[in-house]
Short mmCIF file of C-alpha atoms in Angstrom, two decimals:
data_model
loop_
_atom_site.label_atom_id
_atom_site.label_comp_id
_atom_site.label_asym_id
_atom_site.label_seq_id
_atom_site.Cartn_x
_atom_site.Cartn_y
_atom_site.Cartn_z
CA UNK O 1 -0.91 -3.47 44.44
CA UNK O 2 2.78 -4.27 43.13
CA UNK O 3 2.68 -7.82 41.42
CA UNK O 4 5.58 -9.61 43.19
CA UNK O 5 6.29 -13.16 41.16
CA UNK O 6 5.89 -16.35 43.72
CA UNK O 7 6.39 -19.56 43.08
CA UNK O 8 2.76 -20.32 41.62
CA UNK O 9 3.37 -17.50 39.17
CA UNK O 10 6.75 -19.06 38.17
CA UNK O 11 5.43 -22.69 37.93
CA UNK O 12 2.01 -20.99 36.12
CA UNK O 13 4.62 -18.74 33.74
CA UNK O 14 6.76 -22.04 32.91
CA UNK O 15 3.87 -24.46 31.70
CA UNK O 16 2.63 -21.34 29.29
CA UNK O 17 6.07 -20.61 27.90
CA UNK O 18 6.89 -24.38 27.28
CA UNK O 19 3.72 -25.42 25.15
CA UNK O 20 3.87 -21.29 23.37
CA UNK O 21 7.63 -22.24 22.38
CA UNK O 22 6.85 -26.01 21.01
CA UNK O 23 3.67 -24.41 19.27
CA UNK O 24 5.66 -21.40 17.83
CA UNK O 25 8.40 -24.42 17.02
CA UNK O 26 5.96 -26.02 14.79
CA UNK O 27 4.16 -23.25 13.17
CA UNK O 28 7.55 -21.75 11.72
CA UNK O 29 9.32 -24.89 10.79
CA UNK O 30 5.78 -25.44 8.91
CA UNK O 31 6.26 -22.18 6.96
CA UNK O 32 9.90 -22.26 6.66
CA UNK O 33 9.19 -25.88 5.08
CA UNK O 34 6.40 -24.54 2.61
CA UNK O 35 8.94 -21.37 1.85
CA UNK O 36 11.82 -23.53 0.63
CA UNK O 37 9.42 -26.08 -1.70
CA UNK O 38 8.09 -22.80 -2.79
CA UNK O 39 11.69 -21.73 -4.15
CA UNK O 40 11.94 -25.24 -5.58
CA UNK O 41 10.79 -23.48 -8.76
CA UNK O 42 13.68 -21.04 -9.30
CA UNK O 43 16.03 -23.68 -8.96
CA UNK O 44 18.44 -23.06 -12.26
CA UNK O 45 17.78 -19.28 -12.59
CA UNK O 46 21.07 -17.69 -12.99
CA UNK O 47 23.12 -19.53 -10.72
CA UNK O 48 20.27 -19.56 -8.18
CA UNK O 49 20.99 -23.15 -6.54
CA UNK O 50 19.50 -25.26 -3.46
CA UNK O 51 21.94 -24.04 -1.12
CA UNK O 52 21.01 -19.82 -2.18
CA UNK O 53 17.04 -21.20 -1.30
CA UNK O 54 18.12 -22.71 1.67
CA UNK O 55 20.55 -19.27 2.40
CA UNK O 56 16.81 -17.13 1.43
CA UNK O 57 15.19 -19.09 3.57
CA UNK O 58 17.04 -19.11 6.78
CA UNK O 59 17.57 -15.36 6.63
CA UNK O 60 13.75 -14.85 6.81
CA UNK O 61 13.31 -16.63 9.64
CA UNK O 62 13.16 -14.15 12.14
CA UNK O 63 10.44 -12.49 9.82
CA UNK O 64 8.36 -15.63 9.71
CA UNK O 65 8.73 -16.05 13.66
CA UNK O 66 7.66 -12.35 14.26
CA UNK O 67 4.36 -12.93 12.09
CA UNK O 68 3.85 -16.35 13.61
CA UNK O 69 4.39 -15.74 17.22
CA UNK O 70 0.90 -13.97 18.31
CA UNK O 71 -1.02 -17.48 16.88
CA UNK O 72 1.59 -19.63 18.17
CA UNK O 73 0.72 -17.59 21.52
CA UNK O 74 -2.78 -17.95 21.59
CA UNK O 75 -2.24 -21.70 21.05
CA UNK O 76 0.48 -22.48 23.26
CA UNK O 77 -1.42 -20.95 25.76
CA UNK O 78 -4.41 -22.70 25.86
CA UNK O 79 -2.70 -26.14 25.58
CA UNK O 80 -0.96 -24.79 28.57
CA UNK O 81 -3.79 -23.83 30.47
CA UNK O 82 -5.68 -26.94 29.34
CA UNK O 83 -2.96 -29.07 30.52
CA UNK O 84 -3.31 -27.64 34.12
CA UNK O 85 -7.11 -27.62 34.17
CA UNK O 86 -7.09 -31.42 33.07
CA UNK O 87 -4.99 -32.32 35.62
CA UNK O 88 -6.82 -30.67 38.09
CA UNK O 89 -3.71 -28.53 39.09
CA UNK O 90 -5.69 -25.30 38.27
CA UNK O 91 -8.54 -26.12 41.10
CA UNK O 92 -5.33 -27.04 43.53
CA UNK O 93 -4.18 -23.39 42.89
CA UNK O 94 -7.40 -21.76 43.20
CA UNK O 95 -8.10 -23.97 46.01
CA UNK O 96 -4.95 -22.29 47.47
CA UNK O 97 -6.94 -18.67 47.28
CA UNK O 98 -5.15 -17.82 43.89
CA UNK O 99 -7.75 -15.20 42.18
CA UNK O 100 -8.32 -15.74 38.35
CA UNK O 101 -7.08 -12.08 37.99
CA UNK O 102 -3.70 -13.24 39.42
CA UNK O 103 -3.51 -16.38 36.88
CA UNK O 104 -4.15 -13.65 33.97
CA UNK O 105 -1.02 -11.27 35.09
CA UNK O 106 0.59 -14.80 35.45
CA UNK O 107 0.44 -15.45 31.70
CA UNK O 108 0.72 -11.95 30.88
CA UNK O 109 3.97 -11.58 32.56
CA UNK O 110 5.35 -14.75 31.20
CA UNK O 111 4.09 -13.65 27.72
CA UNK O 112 5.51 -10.11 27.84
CA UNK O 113 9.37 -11.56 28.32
CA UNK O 114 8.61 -13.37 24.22
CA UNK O 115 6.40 -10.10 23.22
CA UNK O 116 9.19 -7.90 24.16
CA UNK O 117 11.59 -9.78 22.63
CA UNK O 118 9.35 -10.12 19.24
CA UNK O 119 9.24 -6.43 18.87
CA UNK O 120 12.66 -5.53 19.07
CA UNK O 121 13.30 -8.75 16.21
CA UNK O 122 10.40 -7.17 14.34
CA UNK O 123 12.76 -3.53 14.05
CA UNK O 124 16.11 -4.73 13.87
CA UNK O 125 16.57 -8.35 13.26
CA UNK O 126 13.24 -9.14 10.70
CA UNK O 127 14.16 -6.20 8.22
CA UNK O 128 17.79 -6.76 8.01
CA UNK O 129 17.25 -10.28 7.58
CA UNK O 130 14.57 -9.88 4.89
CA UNK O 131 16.81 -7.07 3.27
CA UNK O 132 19.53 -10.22 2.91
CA UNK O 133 17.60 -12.54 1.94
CA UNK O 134 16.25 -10.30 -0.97
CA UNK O 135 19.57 -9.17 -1.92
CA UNK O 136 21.08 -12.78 -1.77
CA UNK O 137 18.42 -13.91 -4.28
CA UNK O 138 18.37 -10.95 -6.79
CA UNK O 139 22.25 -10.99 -6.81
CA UNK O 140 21.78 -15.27 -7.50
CA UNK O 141 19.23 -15.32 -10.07
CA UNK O 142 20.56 -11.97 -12.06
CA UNK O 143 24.04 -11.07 -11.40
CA UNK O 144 23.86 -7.48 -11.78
CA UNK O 145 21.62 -6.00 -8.86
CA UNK O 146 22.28 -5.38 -5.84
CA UNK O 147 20.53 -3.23 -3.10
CA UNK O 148 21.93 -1.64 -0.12
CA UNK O 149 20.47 -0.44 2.76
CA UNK O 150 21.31 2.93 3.13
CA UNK O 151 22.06 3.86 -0.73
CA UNK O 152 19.02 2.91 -2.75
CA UNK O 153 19.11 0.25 -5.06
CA UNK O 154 21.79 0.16 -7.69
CA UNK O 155 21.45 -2.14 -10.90
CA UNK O 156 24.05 -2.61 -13.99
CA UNK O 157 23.60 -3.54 -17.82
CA UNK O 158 26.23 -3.48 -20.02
CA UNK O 159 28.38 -0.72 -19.53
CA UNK O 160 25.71 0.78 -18.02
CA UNK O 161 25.36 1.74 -14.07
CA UNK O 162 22.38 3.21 -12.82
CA UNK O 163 21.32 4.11 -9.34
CA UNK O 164 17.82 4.70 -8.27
CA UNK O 165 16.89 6.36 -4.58
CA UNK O 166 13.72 5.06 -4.23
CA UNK O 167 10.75 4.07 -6.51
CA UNK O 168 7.34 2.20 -6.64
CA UNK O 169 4.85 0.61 -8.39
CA UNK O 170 2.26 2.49 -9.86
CA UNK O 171 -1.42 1.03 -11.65
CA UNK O 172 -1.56 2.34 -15.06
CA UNK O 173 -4.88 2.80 -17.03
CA UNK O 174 -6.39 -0.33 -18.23
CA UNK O 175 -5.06 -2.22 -14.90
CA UNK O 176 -1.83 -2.44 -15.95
CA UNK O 177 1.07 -2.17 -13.25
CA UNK O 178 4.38 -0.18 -13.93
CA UNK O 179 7.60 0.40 -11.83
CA UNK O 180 8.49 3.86 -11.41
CA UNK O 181 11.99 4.71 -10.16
CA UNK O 182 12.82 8.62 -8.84
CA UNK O 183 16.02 10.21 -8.74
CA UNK O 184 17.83 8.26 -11.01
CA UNK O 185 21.42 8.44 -11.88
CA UNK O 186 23.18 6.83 -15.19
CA UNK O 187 26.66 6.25 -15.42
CA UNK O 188 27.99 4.71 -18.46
CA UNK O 189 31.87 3.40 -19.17
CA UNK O 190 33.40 3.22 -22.17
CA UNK O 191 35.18 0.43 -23.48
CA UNK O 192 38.48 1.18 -22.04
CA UNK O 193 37.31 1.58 -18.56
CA UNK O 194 36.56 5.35 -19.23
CA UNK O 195 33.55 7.18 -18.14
CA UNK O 196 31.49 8.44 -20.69
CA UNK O 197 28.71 10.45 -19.43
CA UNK O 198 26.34 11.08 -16.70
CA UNK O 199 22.95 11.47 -16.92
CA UNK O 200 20.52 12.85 -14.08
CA UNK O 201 16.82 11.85 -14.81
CA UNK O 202 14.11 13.14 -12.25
CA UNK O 203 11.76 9.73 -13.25
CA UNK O 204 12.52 6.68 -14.49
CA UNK O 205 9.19 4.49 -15.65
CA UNK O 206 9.46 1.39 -17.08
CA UNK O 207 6.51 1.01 -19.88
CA UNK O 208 5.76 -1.85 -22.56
CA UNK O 209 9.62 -2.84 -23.11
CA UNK O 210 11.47 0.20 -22.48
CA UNK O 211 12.31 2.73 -19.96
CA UNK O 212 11.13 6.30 -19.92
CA UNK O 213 13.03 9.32 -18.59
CA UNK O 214 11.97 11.81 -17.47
CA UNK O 215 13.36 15.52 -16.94
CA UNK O 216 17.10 13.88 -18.37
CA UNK O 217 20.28 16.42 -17.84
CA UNK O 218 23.16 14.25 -19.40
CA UNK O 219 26.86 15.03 -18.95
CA UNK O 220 28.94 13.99 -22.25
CA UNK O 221 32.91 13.86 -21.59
CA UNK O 222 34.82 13.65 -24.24
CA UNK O 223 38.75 13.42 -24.66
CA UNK O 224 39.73 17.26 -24.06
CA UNK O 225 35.80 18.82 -23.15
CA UNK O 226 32.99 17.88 -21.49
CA UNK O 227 28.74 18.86 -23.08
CA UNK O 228 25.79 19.33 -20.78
CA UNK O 229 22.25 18.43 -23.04
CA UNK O 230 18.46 19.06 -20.93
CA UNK O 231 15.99 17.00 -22.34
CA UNK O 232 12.13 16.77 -20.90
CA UNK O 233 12.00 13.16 -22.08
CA UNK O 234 14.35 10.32 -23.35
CA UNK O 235 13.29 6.71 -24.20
CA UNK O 236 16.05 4.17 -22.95
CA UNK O 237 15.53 0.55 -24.99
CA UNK O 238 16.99 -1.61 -22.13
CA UNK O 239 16.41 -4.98 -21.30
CA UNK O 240 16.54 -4.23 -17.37
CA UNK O 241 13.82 -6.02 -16.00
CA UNK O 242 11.59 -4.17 -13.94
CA UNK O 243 10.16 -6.99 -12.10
CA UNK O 244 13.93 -7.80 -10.56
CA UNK O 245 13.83 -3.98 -9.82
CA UNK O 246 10.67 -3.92 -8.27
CA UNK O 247 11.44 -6.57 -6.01
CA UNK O 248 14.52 -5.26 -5.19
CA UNK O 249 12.80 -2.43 -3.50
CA UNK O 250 12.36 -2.17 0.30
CA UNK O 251 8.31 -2.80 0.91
CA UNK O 252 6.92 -1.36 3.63
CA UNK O 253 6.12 -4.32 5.49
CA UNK O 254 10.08 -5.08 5.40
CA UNK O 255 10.59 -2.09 7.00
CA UNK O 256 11.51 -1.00 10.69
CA UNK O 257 9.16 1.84 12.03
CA UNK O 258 11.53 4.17 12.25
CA UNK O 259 12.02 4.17 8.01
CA UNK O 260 7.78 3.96 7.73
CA UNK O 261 7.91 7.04 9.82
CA UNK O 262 10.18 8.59 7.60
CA UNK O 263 8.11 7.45 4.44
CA UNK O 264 5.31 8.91 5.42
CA UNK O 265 6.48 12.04 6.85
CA UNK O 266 8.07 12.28 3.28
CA UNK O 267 4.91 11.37 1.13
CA UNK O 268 2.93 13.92 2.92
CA UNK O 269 5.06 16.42 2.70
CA UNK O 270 5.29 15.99 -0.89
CA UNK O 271 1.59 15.30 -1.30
CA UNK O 272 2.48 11.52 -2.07
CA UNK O 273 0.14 8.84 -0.80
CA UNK O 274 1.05 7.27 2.27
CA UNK O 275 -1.51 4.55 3.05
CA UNK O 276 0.02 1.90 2.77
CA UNK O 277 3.07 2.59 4.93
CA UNK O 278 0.74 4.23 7.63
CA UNK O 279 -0.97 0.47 7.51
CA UNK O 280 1.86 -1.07 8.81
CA UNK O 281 3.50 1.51 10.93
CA UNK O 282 0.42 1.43 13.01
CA UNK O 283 0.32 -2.55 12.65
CA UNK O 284 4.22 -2.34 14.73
CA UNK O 285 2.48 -0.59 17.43
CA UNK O 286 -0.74 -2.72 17.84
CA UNK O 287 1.06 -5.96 17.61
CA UNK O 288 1.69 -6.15 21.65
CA UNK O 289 -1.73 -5.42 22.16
CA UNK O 290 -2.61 -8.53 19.70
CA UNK O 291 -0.81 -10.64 21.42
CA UNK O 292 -2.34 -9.83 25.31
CA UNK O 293 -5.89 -9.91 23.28
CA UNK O 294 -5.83 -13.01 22.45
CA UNK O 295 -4.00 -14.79 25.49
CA UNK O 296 -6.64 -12.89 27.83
CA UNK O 297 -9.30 -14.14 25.79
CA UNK O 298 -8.01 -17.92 26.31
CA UNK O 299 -7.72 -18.01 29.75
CA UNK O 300 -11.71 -18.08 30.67
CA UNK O 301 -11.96 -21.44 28.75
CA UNK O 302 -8.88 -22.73 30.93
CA UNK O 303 -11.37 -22.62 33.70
CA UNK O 304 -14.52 -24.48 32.03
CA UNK O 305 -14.47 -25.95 28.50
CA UNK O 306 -10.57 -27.04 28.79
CA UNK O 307 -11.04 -29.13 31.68
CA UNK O 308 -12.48 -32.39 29.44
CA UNK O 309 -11.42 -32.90 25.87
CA UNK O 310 -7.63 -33.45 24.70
CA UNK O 311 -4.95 -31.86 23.42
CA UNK O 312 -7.03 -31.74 19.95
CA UNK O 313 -9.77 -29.59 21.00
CA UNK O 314 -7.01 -27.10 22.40
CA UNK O 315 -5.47 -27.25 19.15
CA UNK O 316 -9.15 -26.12 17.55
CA UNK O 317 -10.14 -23.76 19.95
CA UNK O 318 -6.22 -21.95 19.67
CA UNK O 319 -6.83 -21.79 15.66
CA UNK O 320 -10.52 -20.74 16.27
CA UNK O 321 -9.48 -17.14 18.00
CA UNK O 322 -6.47 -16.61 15.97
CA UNK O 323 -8.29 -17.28 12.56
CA UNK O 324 -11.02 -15.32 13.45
CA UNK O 325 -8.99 -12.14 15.25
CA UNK O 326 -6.75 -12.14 11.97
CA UNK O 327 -10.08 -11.82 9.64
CA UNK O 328 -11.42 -9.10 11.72
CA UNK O 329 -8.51 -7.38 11.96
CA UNK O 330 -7.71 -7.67 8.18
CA UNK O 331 -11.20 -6.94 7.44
CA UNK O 332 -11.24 -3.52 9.51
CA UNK O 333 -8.02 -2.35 7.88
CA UNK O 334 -9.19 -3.25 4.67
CA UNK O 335 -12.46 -0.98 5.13
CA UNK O 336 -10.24 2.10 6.74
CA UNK O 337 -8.14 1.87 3.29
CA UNK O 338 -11.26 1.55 1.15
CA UNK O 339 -13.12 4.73 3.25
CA UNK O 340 -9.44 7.02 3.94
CA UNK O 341 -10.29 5.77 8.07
CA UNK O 342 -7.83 6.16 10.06
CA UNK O 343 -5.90 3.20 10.60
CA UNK O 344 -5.54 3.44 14.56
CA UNK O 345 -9.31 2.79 14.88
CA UNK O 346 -9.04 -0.11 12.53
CA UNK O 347 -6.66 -1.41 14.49
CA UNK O 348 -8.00 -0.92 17.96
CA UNK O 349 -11.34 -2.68 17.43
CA UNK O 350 -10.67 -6.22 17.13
CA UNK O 351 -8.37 -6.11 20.02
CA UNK O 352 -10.64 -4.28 22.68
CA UNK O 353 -13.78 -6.01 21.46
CA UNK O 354 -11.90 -9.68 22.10
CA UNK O 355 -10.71 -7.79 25.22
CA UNK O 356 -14.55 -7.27 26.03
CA UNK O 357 -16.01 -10.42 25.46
CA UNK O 358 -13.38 -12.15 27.62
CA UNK O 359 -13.77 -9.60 30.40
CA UNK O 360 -17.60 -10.82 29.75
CA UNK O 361 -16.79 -14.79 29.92
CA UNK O 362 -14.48 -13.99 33.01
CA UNK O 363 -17.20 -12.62 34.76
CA UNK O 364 -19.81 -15.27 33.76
CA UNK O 365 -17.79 -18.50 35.24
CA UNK O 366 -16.79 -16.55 38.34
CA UNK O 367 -20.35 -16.88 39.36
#
């Protein structure tokens, strides 16, 4: 049967969307508030100032409101629901033959119009946001980096210019962490504006205070002749920091699915490991499902325990399922990296079992 929207649905839709909207309100101007006393810190960094935190801060919004939105669902939802159950105006409905099952596609559908909406933020608007933010901060605090979206990440020293397409950071023996670039280029000017040579290195690793190359073909021009020189390894004493290079990097949770896709096509084909962009390609596609989860799961409550208590025990029940979903989920995905799972199952679980259980409670107080 073809769900045609009445006026109960729209009424139903309208209560759920109000309280999801002041709860998703609150929960990012809570995290946008933490994020900006957070950059408090690198306040006189380069010329890094209040109004570049403030600038970093507003440009990762629509990140923070794409992570927040499936708790702020789950809450607004049941302060919804709760708010027509205490006022009796869920028994009016039902007394008005309104099935259960028909107040469930009611929230769904009024849900799916924000869900919809998060996803396409999450691949267009949340990663080119996050990309400015990044690059609006590096280019604040240092001067000389700056990152673009379709041409790697470029970085100066001196009269030094190198380009970089891609890198990442790699554990060392001994636990130590190092920042690998690939495919570098080096272009270096001479004092009168000149270029001087052009060097090629296949790897570019960045070890106790300098930089290793790797596989280095350097280009020498001189006034009236250019020299070619192959070496297998070069040591480059730089000061370059590698931790404003390694954040300048694209991470894979910054990234639109389309560009994880492409990762990990590329890592396998190259025999690369591609874990941890697999973890949140497949996190994209389960996110919807997250969302319907744990607003299906609400709604049995909205016909028993929500009826008595206030707004307070709403509250506690909203941060109860999205607490515990999140540590199941995390704890699942955690496992499938630890054992090589794949991720899909570790992702599927938590939202089919919640699923489950409130198909179970459904059942229970329709008897």
């Amino acid at each position: 049967m073809r769900f045609m929207p009445r006026l109960h649905d729209t009424y139903v839709g309208q209560v759920v969307l109000v309280t999801v909207l002041l709860a998703w309100a609150v929960l990012v101007g809570l995290d946008v508030v933490m994020a900006l006393s957070g950059e408090i810190g690198d306040l006189g960094t380069g010329n890094y100032t209040f109004g570049h935190a403030v600038a970093w801060v507003l440009y990762t919004v629509p990140r923070r409101a794409y992570t927040m939105f499936p708790t702020a669902a789950v809450i607004g939802s049941l302060m919804g629901l709760g708010q027509l159950a205490a006022s009796s105006e869920l028994t009016a409905l039902r007394a008005l033959g309104l099935s259960r099952r028909r107040l469930s596609i009611s929230v769904a559908a009024a849900l799916a119009l924000l869900t919809g909406l998060m996803v396409v933020s999450g691949e267009t608007l949340g990663p080119w946001g996050q990309r400015q933010a990044d690059t609006l901060k590096m280019s604040a605090r240092t001067g000389n980096v700056a990152m673009d979206r379709y041409s790697g990440l470029w970085a100066r020293e001196g009269n030094t210019f190198l380009y970089a397409q891609s890198g990442e950071e790699r554990e060392q023996p001994g636990g130590k962490v190092s920042l690998q670039l690939r495919d570098v280029r080096m272009y270096e000017l001479a004092d009168d504006g000149r270029l001087a040579s052009i060097a090629h290195a296949a790897i570019a690793e960045h070890l106790d205070g300098y930089w290793l190359l790797k596989n280095v073909r350097r280009t020498t021009f001189n006034e009236r002749s250019a020299t070619q020189t192959t070496v297998l390894g070069e040591r480059w004493e730089s000061e370059l920091d590698a931790s404003v290079l390694s954040s300048s990097l694209a991470r894979a949770r910054n990234m639109p699915s389309h560009e994880l896709s492409q990762n990990i096509d590329y890592r396998k084909r190259n025999g690369l490991d591609a874990r941890d962009y697999e973890d949140q390609y497949w996190a994209r596609w389960f996110y919807p499902l997250n969302v319907l989860a744990l607003c299906l799961a609400a709604i049995p409550f909205a016909f028993g325990s929500l009826r008595s208590g206030g707004m307070g025990k709403r509250l506690f029940l909203g941060i109860v399922f999205a607490v515990g979903f999140w540590v199941l989920q995390t704890m699942f995905v955690r496992l499938a990296g630890a054992f090589r799972l794949d991720y899909r199952i570790a992702y599927a679980i938590p939202p089919f079992a919640l699923l489950g259980i409130s198909w179970l409670l459904f059942r229970r107080r329709s008897r």
